[in-house]
Coordinates of C-alpha atoms in Angstrom, one line a residue:
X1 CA 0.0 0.0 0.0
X2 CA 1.3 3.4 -0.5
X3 CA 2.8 5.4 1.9
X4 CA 2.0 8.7 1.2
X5 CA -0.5 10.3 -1.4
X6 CA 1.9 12.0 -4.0
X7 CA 1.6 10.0 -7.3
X8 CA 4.4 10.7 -9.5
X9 CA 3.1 9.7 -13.3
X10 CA 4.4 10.3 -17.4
X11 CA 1.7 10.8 -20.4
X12 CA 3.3 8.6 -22.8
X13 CA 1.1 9.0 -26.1
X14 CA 1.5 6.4 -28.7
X15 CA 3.8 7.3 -31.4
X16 CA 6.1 10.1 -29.1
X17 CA 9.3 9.2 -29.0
X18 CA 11.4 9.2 -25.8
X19 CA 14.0 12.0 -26.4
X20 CA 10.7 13.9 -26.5
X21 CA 8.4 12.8 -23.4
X22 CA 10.5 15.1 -21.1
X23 CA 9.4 18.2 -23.1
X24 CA 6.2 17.0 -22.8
X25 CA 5.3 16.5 -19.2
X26 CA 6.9 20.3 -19.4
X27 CA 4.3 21.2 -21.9
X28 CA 1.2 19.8 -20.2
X29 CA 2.5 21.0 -16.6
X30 CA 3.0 24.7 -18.1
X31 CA -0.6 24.4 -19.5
X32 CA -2.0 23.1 -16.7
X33 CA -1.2 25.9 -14.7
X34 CA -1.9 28.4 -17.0
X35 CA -5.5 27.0 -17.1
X36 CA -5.7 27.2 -13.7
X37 CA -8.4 24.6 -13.0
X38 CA -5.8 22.1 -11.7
X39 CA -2.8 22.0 -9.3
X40 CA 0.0 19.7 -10.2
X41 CA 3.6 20.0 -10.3
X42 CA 6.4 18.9 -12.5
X43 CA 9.3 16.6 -10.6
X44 CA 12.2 14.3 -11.9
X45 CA 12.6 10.2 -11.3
X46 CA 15.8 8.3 -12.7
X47 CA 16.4 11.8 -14.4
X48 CA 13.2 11.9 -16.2
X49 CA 10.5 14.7 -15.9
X50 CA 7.6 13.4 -14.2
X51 CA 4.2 15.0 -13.4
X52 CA 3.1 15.0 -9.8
X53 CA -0.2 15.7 -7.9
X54 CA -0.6 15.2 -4.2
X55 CA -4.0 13.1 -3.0
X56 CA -3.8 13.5 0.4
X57 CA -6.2 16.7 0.7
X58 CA -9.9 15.8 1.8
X59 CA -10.6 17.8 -1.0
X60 CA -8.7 15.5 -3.4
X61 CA -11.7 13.0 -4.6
X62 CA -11.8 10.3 -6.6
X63 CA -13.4 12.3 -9.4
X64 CA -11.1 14.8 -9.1
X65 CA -8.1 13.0 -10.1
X66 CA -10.1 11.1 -13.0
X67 CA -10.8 14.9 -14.4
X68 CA -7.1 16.1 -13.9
X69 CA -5.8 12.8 -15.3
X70 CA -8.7 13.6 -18.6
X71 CA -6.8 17.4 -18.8
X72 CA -3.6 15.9 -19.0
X73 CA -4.6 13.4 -22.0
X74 CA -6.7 16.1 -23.4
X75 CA -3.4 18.6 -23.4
X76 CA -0.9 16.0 -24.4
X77 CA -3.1 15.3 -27.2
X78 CA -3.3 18.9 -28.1
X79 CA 0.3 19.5 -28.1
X80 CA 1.1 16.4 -29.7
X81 CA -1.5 16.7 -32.6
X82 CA 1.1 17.7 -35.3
X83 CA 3.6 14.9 -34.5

């Protein structure tokens, strides 16, 4: 079971290649934030960038992370719609 509520996650689209999935967890955090509907924050694993959002909140529901997880598809698809 996990140990504390920070999940640490990549959008890996089909068909991006891996010198470019760092640039695009930067892309999709910089967006989300501009948006401002969603709070997340961009981190690094085994030198990788890596988005992060903390569940621990009361406030965090279940839905909630299902629609942040929906914006960050919905953004990486958006930025990676010309690839």
């Amino acid at each position: 079971a996990p140990e504390t509520g920070i999940l640490c996650f990549r959008i890996v689209p089909a068909g991006v290649s891996d010198d470019r999935l760092d640039d695009l967890q930067k892309g999709v955090y910089e967006t989300i934030m501009k948006e401002g509907r969603r709070t997340i924050s961009l981190s690094e694993v085994n030198q990788r960038s890596v988005l992060r959002s903390v569940a621990i909140s009361p406030a965090v529901t279940f839905e909630a992370l299902k629609d942040t997880i929906a914006d960050v598809r919905r953004i990486a698809g958006e930025l990676t719609k010309h690839d």
